[in-house]
PDB file of C-alpha atoms in Angstrom:
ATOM      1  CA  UNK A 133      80.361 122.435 122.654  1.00 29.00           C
ATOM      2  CA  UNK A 134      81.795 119.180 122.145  1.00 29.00           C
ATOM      3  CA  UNK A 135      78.935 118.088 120.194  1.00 30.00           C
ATOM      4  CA  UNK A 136      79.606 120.818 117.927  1.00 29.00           C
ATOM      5  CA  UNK A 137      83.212 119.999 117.410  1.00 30.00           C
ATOM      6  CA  UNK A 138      83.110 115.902 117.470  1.00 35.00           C
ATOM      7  CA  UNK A 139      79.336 115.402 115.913  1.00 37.00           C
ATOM      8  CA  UNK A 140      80.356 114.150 112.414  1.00 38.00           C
ATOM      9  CA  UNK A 141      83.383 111.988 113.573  1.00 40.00           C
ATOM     10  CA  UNK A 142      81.332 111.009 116.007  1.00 41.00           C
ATOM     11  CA  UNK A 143      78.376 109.584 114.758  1.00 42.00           C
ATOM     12  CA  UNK A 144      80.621 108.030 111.644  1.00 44.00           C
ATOM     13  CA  UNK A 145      82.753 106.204 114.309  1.00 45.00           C
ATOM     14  CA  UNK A 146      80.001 105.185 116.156  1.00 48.00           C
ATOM     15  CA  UNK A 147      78.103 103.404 112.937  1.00 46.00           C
ATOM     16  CA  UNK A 148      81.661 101.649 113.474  1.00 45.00           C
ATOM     17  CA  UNK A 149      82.057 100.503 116.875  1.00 46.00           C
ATOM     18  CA  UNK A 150      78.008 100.306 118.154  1.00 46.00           C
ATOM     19  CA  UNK A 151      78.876  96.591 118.360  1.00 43.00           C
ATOM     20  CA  UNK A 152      80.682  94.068 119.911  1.00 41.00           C
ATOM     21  CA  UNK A 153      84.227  93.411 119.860  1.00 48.00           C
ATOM     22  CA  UNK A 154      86.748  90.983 122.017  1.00 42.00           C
ATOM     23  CA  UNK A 155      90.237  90.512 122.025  1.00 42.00           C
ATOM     24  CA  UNK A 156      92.520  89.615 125.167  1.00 37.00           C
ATOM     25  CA  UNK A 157      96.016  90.385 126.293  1.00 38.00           C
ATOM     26  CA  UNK A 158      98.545  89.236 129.025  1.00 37.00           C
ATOM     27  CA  UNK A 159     100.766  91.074 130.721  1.00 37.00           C
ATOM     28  CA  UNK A 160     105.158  90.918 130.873  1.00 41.00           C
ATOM     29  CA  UNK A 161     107.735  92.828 132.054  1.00 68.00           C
ATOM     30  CA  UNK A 162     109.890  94.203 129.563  1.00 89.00           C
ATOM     31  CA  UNK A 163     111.048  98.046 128.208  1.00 96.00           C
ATOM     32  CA  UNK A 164     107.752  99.100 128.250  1.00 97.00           C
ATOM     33  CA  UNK A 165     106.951  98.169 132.089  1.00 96.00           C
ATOM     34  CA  UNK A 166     103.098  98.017 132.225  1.00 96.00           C
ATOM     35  CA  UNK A 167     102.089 100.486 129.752  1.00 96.00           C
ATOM     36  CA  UNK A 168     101.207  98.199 127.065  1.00 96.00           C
ATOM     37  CA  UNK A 169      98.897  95.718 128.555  1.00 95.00           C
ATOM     38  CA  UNK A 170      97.427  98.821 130.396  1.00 94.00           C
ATOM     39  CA  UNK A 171      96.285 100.785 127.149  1.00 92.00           C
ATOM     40  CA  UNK A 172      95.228  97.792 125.488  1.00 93.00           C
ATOM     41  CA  UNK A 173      92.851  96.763 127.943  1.00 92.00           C
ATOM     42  CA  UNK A 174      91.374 100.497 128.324  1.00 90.00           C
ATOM     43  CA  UNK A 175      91.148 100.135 124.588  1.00 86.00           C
ATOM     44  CA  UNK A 176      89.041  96.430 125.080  1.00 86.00           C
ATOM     45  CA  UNK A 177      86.828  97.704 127.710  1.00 86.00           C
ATOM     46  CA  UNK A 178      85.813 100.982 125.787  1.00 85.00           C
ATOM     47  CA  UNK A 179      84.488  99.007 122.733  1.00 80.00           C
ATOM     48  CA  UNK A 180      83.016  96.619 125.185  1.00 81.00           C
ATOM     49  CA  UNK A 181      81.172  98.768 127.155  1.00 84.00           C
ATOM     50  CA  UNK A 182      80.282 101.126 123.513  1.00 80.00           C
ATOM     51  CA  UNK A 183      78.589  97.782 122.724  1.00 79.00           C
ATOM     52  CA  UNK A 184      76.027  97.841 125.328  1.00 83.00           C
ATOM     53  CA  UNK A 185      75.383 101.325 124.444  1.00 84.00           C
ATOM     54  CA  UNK A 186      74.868 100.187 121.148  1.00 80.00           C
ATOM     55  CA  UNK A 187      72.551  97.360 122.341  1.00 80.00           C
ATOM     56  CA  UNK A 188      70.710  99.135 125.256  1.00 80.00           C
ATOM     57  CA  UNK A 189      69.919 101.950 121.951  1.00 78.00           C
ATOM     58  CA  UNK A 190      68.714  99.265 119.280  1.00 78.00           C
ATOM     59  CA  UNK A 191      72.664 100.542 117.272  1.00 74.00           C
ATOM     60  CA  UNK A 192      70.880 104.012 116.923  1.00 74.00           C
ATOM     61  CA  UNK A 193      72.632 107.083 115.437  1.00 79.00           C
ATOM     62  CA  UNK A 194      70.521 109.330 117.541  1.00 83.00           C
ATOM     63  CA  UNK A 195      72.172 112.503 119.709  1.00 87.00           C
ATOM     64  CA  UNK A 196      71.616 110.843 122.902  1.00 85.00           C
ATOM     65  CA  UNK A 197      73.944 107.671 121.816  1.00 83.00           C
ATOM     66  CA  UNK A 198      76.426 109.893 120.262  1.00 85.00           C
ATOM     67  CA  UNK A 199      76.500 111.961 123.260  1.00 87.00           C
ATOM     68  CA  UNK A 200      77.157 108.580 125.663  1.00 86.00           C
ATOM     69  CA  UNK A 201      79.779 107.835 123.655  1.00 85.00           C
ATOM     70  CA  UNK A 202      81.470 111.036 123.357  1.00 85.00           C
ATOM     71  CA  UNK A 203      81.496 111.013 126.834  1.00 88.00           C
ATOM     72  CA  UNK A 204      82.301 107.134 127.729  1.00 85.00           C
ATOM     73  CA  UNK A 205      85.868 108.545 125.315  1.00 85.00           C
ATOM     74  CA  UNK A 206      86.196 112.072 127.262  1.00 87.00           C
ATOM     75  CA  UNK A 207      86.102 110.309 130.385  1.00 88.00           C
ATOM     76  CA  UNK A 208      88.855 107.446 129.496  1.00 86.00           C
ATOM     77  CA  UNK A 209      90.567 109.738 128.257  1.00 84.00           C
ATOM     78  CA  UNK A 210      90.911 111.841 131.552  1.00 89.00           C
ATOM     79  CA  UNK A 211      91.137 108.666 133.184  1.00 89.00           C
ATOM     80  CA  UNK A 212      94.044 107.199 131.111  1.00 90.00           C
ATOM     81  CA  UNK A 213      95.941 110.260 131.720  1.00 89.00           C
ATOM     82  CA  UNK A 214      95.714 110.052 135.852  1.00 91.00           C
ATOM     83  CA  UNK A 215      96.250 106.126 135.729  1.00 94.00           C
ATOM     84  CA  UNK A 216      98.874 106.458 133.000  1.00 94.00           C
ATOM     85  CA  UNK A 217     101.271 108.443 134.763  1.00 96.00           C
ATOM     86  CA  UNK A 218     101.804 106.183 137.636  1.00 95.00           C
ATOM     87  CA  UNK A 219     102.944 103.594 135.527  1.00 96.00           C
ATOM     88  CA  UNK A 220     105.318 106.242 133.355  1.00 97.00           C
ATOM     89  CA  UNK A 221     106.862 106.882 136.458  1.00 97.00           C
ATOM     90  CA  UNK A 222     107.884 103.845 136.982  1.00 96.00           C
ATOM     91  CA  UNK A 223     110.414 103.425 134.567  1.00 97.00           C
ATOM     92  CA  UNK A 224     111.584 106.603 135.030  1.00 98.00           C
ATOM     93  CA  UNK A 225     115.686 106.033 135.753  1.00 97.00           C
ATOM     94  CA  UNK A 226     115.254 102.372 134.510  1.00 97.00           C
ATOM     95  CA  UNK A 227     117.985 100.920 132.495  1.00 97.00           C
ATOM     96  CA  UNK A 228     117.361  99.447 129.028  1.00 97.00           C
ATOM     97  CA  UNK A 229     119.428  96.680 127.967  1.00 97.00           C
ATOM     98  CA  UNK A 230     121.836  96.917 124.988  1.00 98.00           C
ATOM     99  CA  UNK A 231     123.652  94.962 123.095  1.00 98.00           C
ATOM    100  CA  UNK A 232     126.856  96.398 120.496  1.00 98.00           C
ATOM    101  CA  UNK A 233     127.560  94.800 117.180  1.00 98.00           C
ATOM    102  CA  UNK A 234     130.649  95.332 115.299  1.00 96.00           C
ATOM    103  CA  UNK A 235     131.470  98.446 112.819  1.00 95.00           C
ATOM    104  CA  UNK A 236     130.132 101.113 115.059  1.00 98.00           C
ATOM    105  CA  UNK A 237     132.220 104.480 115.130  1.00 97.00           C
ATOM    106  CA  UNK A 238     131.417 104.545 118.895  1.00 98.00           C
ATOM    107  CA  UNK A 239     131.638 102.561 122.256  1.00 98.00           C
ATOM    108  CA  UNK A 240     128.885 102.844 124.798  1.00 98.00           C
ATOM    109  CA  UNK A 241     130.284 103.518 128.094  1.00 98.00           C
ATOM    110  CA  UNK A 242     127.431 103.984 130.249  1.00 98.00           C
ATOM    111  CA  UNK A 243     123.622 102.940 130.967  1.00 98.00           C
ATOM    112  CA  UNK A 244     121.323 103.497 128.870  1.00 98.00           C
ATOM    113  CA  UNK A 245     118.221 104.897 130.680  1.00 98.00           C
ATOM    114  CA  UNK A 246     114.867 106.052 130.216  1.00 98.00           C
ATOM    115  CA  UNK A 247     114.986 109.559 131.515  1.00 98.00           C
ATOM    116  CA  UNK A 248     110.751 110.428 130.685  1.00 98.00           C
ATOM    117  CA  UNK A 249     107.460 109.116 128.965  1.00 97.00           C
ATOM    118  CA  UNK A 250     104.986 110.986 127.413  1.00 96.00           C
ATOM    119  CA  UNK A 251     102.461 108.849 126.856  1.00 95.00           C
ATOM    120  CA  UNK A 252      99.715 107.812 124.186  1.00 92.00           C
ATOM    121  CA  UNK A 253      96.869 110.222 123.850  1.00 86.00           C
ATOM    122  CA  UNK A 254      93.146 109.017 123.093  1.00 81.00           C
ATOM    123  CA  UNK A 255      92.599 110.571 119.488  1.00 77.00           C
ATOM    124  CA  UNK A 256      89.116 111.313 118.854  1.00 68.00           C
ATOM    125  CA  UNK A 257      89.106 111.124 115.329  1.00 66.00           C
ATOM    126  CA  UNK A 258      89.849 107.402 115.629  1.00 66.00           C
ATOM    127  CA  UNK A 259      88.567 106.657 119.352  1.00 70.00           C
ATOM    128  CA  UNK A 260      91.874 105.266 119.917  1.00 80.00           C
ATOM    129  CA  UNK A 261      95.355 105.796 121.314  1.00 86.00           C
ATOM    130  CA  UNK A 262      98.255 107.158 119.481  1.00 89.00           C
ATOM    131  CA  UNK A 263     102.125 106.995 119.582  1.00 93.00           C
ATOM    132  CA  UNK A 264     104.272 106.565 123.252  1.00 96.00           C
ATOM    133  CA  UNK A 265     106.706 108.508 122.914  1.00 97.00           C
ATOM    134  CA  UNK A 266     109.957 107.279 125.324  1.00 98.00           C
ATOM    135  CA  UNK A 267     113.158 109.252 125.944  1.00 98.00           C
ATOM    136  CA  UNK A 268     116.385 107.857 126.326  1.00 98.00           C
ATOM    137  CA  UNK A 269     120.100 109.339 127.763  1.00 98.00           C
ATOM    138  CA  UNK A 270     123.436 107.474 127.161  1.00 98.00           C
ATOM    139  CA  UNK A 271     126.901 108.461 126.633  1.00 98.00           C
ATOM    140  CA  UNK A 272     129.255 106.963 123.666  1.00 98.00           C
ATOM    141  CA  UNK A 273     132.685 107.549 123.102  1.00 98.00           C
ATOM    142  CA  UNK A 274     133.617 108.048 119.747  1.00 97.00           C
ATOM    143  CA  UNK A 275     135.809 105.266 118.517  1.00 97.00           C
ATOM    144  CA  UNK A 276     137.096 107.266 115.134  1.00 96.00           C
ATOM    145  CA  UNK A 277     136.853 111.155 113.577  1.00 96.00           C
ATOM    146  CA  UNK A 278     133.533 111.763 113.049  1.00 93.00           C
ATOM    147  CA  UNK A 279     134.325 115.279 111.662  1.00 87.00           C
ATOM    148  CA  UNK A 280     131.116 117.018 112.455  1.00 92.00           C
ATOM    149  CA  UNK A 281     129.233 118.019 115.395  1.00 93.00           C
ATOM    150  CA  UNK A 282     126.592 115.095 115.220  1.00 95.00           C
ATOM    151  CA  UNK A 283     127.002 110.947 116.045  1.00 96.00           C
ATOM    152  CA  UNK A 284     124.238 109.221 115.176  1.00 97.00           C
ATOM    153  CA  UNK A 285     123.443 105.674 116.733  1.00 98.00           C
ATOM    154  CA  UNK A 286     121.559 103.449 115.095  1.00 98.00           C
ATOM    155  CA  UNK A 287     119.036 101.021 116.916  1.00 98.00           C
ATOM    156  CA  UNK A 288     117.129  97.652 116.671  1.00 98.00           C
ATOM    157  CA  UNK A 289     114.547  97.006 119.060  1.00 98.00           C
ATOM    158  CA  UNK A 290     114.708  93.389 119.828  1.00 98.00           C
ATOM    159  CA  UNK A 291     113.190  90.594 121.816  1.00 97.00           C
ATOM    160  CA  UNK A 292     114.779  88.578 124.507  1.00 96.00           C
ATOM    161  CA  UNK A 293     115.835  86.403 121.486  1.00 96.00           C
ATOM    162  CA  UNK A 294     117.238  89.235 119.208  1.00 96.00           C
ATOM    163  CA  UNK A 295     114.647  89.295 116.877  1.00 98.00           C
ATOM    164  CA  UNK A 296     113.670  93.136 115.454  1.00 98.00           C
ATOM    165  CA  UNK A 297     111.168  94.607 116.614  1.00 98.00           C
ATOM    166  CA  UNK A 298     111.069  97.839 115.542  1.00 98.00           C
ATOM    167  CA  UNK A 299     114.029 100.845 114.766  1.00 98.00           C
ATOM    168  CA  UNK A 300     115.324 103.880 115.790  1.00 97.00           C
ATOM    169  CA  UNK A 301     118.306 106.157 115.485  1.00 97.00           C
ATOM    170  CA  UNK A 302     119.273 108.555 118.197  1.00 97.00           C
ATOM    171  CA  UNK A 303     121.677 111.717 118.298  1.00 96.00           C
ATOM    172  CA  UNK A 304     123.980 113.236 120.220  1.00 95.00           C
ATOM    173  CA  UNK A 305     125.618 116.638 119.430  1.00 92.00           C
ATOM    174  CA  UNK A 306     129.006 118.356 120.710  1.00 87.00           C
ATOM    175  CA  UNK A 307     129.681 121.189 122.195  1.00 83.00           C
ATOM    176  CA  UNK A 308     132.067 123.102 119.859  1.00 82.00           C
ATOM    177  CA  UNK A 309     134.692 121.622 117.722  1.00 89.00           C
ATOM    178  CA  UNK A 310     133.673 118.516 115.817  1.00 94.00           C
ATOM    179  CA  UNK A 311     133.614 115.499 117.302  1.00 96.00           C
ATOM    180  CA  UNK A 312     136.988 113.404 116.967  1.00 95.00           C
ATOM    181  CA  UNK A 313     138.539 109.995 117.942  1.00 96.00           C
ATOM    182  CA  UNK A 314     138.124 109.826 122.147  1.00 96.00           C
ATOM    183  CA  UNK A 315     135.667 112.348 122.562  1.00 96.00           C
ATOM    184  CA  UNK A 316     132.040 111.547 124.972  1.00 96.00           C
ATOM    185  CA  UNK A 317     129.484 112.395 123.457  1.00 96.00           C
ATOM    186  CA  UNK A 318     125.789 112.432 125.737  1.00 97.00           C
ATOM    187  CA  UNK A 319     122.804 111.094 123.545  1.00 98.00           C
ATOM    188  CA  UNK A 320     119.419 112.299 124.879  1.00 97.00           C
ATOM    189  CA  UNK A 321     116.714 111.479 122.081  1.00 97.00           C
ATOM    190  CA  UNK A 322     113.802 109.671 122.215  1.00 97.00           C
ATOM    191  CA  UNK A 323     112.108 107.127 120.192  1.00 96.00           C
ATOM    192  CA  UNK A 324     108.440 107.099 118.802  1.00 96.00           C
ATOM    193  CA  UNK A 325     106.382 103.976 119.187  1.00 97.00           C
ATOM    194  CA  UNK A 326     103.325 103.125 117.544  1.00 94.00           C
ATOM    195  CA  UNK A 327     100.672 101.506 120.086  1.00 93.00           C
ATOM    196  CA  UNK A 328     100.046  97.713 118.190  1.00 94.00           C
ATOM    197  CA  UNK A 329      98.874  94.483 120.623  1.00 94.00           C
ATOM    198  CA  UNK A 330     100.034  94.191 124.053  1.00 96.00           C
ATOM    199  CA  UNK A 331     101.727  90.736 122.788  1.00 96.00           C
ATOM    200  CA  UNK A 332     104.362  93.303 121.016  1.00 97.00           C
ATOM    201  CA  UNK A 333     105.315  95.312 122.744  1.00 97.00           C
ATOM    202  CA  UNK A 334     105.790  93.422 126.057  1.00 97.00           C
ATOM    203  CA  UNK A 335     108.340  91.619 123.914  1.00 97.00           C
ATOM    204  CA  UNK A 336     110.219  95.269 123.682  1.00 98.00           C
ATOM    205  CA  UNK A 337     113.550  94.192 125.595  1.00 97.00           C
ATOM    206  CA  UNK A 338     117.032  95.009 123.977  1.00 97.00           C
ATOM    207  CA  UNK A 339     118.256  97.875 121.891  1.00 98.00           C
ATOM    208  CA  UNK A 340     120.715  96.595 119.353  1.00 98.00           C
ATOM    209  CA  UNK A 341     123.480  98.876 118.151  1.00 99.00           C
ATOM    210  CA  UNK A 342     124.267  98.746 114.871  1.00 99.00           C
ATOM    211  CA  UNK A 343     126.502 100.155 111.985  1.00 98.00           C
ATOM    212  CA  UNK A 344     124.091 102.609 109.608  1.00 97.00           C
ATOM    213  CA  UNK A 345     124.578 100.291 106.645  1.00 97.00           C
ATOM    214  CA  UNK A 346     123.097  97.375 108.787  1.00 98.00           C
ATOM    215  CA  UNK A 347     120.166  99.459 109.856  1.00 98.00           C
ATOM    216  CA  UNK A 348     119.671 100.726 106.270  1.00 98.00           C
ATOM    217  CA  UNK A 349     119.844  97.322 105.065  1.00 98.00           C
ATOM    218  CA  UNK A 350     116.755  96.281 107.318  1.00 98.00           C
ATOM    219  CA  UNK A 351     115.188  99.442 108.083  1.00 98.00           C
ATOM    220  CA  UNK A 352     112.034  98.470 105.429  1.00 98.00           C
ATOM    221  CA  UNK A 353     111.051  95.271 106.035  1.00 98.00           C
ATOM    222  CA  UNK A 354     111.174  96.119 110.365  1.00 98.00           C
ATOM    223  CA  UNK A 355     108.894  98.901 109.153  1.00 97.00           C
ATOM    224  CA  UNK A 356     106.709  96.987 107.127  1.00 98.00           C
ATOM    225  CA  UNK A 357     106.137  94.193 109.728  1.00 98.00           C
ATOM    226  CA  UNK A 358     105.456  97.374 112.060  1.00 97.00           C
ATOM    227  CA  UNK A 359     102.552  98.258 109.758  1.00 96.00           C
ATOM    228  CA  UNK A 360     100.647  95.060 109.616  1.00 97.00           C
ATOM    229  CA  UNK A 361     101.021  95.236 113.937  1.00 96.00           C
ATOM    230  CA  UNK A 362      99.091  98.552 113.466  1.00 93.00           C
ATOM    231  CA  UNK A 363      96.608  97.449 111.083  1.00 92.00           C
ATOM    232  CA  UNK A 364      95.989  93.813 112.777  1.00 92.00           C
ATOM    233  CA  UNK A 365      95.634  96.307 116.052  1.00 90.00           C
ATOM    234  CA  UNK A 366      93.669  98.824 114.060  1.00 86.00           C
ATOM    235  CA  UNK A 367      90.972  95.548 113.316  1.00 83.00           C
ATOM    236  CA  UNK A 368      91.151  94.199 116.711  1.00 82.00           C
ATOM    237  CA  UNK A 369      90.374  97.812 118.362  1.00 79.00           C
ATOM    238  CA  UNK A 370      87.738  98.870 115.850  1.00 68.00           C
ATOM    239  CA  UNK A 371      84.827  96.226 114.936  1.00 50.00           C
ATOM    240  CA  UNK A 372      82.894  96.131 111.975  1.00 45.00           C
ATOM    241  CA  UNK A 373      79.803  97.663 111.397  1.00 50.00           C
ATOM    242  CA  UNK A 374      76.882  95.418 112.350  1.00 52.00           C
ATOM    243  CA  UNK A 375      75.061  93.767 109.717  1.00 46.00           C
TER     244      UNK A 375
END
């Protein structure tokens, strides 16, 4: 059945990754807990061990080595899923640091948590892992008149050292009237992240609050240094077709 569905993206991939690749990664704390490091190396040891597929089959295109490799992806897959979780849960209720800059029609006034993960799934069409996807619950107080039922929060992701990372903006909505000089307003939202190197997104630390204008200001060039992560990541995680 499988065959069926995956054979042409299959055996194109495969032409791709039938040889050998390498790469490392170390492992930090930070926002992310584990996760990073975790996928990466699932992610490593896939292409390594589709390159002794590749070498055991002479790099054939046949069924049989589409088939192995089909399933070698099926079964990380499952596996990432089982393994993945008990590292989600572990940062489930832990408390992201923030840091405020000035302008802001708002005032934090509580933790800011991670209330749930979903994580990356393996994408067949690509043999390799998507988005994590990481939800987040804090409440502001609103600092002027908003005048409508939505705050939005702007966000920098930042190293230990307050350089950007990547960005964000997160909303919280009242109940009723809109929202005016005093009120609390609870933000649950969550924030999309793109899986790059290991060396990344361990560095995930800080979210950085900051005035719209600000994160307008530096929204493009965060997002373009976000796309050469996923492209370098994109090489390192898919090798070249062997010669």
């Amino acid at each position: 059945m499988y065959m069926r569905v995956l054979g042409t993206t299959a055996c194109s991939i495969v032409a791709l990754i039938l040889s050998s690749c390498g790469g490392s990664t170390s492992s930090s704390e930070g926002m992310l807990g584990e996760i990073p490091a975790y996928y990466e190396k699932q992610g490593l040891d896939f292409c390594a061990q589709v390159s002794e597929i590749g070498k055991a089959s002479g790099y054939s295109q046949d069924q049989e080595t589409v088939e192995k490799v089909v399933k070698l992806a099926m079964d990380l897959s499952e596996k990432s899923k089982e393994e993945g979780k008990t590292l989600a849960d572990k940062l489930i209720g832990k408390v992201v640091s923030y840091q405020e800059t000035e302008g802001l029609p708002y005032k934090v006034v509580s933790d800011v948590t991670i209330t749930d993960i979903e994580l990356p799934s393996f994408t067949f069409n690509s043999f390799m892992f998507d988005e994590l996807k990481v939800e987040l619950k804090y409440q502001v107080v609103a600092t002027e008149d908003i005048s409508e039922r939505y705050l939005f929060t702007y966000c920098f992701i930042t190293d230990t050292e307050g350089n950007n990372l990547d960005c964000a903006s997160f909303t919280g909505k009242a109940e009723g009237n809109p929202i005016a000089a005093g009120d609390t307003v609870t933000v649950a939202d969550a924030i999309k992240i793109a899986m790059v190197s290991a060396d990344v997104l361990n560095k995930f630390h800080t979210l950085k609050f900051v005035s719209e204008a600000t994160y307008e200001e530096q929204r493009e060039t965060i997002n373009k240094q976000m796309e050469q992560w996923i492209k370098e990541y994109e090489t390192k995680m898919t090798p070249e077709e062997k010669q």
